[in-house]
Amino acid sequence: MTIIPITEAREHLADLGNRVSLCGERVIVERRGKNLFALVPVEDLELLERLEDKLDLDAIRAASDEPTKPWTEVKKALGL
């Protein structure tokens, strides 16, 4: 993985785009030593989104196994 300052990223954006899309390189762009964002191949992003969707679905399934509470009880607990 490559880490470059944002000033360099501005100057070489087209080249970075090619390195990421064609070579699968991952690039971290930083400012003053702090990571700002990453350039990653679309395939990496799609994989991350699928993983997030799976985690969300797992959380929904786990929550659906929990007992429910009447709305009046929830409102009372929240002071509504």
C-alpha atoms as a printed R data frame, in Angstrom:
   type eleno elety resid chain resno       x       y       z
1  ATOM     1    CA   MET     A     1   0.000   0.000   0.000
2  ATOM     2    CA   THR     A     2   1.266   3.439  -0.934
3  ATOM     3    CA   ILE     A     3   0.882   6.547   1.224
4  ATOM     4    CA   ILE     A     4   1.192   9.932  -0.472
5  ATOM     5    CA   PRO     A     5   0.549  13.547   0.517
6  ATOM     6    CA   ILE     A     6  -2.532  15.216  -0.919
7  ATOM     7    CA   THR     A     7  -0.410  17.691  -2.880
8  ATOM     8    CA   GLU     A     8   1.167  14.797  -4.775
9  ATOM     9    CA   ALA     A     9  -2.234  13.169  -5.295
10 ATOM    10    CA   ARG     A    10  -3.528  16.363  -6.916
11 ATOM    11    CA   GLU     A    11  -0.591  16.464  -9.315
12 ATOM    12    CA   HIS     A    12  -0.780  12.790 -10.281
13 ATOM    13    CA   LEU     A    13  -4.470  11.907 -10.037
14 ATOM    14    CA   ALA     A    14  -4.693  10.353 -13.514
15 ATOM    15    CA   ASP     A    15  -1.628   8.186 -12.856
16 ATOM    16    CA   LEU     A    16  -2.977   7.154  -9.455
17 ATOM    17    CA   GLY     A    17  -6.291   6.244 -11.061
18 ATOM    18    CA   ASN     A    18  -4.501   3.984 -13.512
19 ATOM    19    CA   ARG     A    19  -2.402   2.347 -10.804
20 ATOM    20    CA   VAL     A    20  -5.499   1.668  -8.724
21 ATOM    21    CA   SER     A    21  -7.815   0.513 -11.511
22 ATOM    22    CA   LEU     A    22  -5.347  -1.394 -13.678
23 ATOM    23    CA   CYS     A    23  -2.837  -2.720 -11.141
24 ATOM    24    CA   GLY     A    24  -5.077  -3.108  -8.086
25 ATOM    25    CA   GLU     A    25  -2.889  -0.812  -6.005
26 ATOM    26    CA   ARG     A    26  -4.319   0.763  -2.864
27 ATOM    27    CA   VAL     A    27  -3.307   4.337  -2.096
28 ATOM    28    CA   ILE     A    28  -3.751   6.286   1.141
29 ATOM    29    CA   VAL     A    29  -3.832  10.064   0.722
30 ATOM    30    CA   GLU     A    30  -2.728  12.071   3.740
31 ATOM    31    CA   ARG     A    31  -2.433  15.666   4.865
32 ATOM    32    CA   ARG     A    32   0.033  16.657   7.587
33 ATOM    33    CA   GLY     A    33   0.612  13.020   8.471
34 ATOM    34    CA   LYS     A    34  -3.100  12.234   8.893
35 ATOM    35    CA   ASN     A    35  -4.877   9.789   6.599
36 ATOM    36    CA   LEU     A    36  -7.685  11.531   4.702
37 ATOM    37    CA   PHE     A    37  -8.994   8.912   2.305
38 ATOM    38    CA   ALA     A    38  -8.057   5.871   0.284
39 ATOM    39    CA   LEU     A    39  -8.124   5.121  -3.406
40 ATOM    40    CA   VAL     A    40  -9.033   1.474  -3.886
41 ATOM    41    CA   PRO     A    41 -10.088  -0.677  -6.824
42 ATOM    42    CA   VAL     A    42 -13.834  -0.873  -7.428
43 ATOM    43    CA   GLU     A    43 -13.696  -4.597  -6.676
44 ATOM    44    CA   ASP     A    44 -12.396  -3.836  -3.166
45 ATOM    45    CA   LEU     A    45 -15.221  -1.358  -2.588
46 ATOM    46    CA   GLU     A    46 -17.839  -3.828  -3.833
47 ATOM    47    CA   LEU     A    47 -16.454  -6.507  -1.510
48 ATOM    48    CA   LEU     A    48 -16.548  -4.116   1.440
49 ATOM    49    CA   GLU     A    49 -20.162  -3.206   0.657
50 ATOM    50    CA   ARG     A    50 -21.158  -6.891   0.446
51 ATOM    51    CA   LEU     A    51 -19.489  -7.532   3.819
52 ATOM    52    CA   GLU     A    52 -21.304  -4.564   5.368
53 ATOM    53    CA   ASP     A    53 -24.615  -5.834   3.956
54 ATOM    54    CA   LYS     A    54 -23.970  -9.265   5.464
55 ATOM    55    CA   LEU     A    55 -23.159  -7.762   8.864
56 ATOM    56    CA   ASP     A    56 -26.337  -5.667   8.709
57 ATOM    57    CA   LEU     A    57 -28.413  -8.716   7.799
58 ATOM    58    CA   ASP     A    58 -26.853 -10.732  10.634
59 ATOM    59    CA   ALA     A    59 -27.688  -7.917  13.079
60 ATOM    60    CA   ILE     A    60 -31.285  -7.770  11.824
61 ATOM    61    CA   ARG     A    61 -31.678 -11.514  12.195
62 ATOM    62    CA   ALA     A    62 -30.244 -11.429  15.715
63 ATOM    63    CA   ALA     A    63 -32.538  -8.556  16.682
64 ATOM    64    CA   SER     A    64 -35.593 -10.326  15.290
65 ATOM    65    CA   ASP     A    65 -34.961 -13.181  17.736
66 ATOM    66    CA   GLU     A    66 -35.306 -10.801  20.688
67 ATOM    67    CA   PRO     A    67 -38.691 -10.406  22.359
68 ATOM    68    CA   THR     A    68 -40.684  -7.341  21.359
69 ATOM    69    CA   LYS     A    69 -42.128  -4.669  23.651
70 ATOM    70    CA   PRO     A    70 -45.436  -2.867  23.292
71 ATOM    71    CA   TRP     A    71 -45.157   0.667  21.875
72 ATOM    72    CA   THR     A    72 -46.773   2.128  24.999
73 ATOM    73    CA   GLU     A    73 -44.026   0.591  27.137
74 ATOM    74    CA   VAL     A    74 -41.298   1.989  24.872
75 ATOM    75    CA   LYS     A    75 -42.848   5.483  24.939
76 ATOM    76    CA   LYS     A    76 -43.081   5.369  28.729
77 ATOM    77    CA   ALA     A    77 -39.435   4.279  29.051
78 ATOM    78    CA   LEU     A    78 -38.392   7.181  26.805
79 ATOM    79    CA   GLY     A    79 -40.569   9.673  28.647
80 ATOM    80    CA   LEU     A    80 -42.770  10.369  25.634
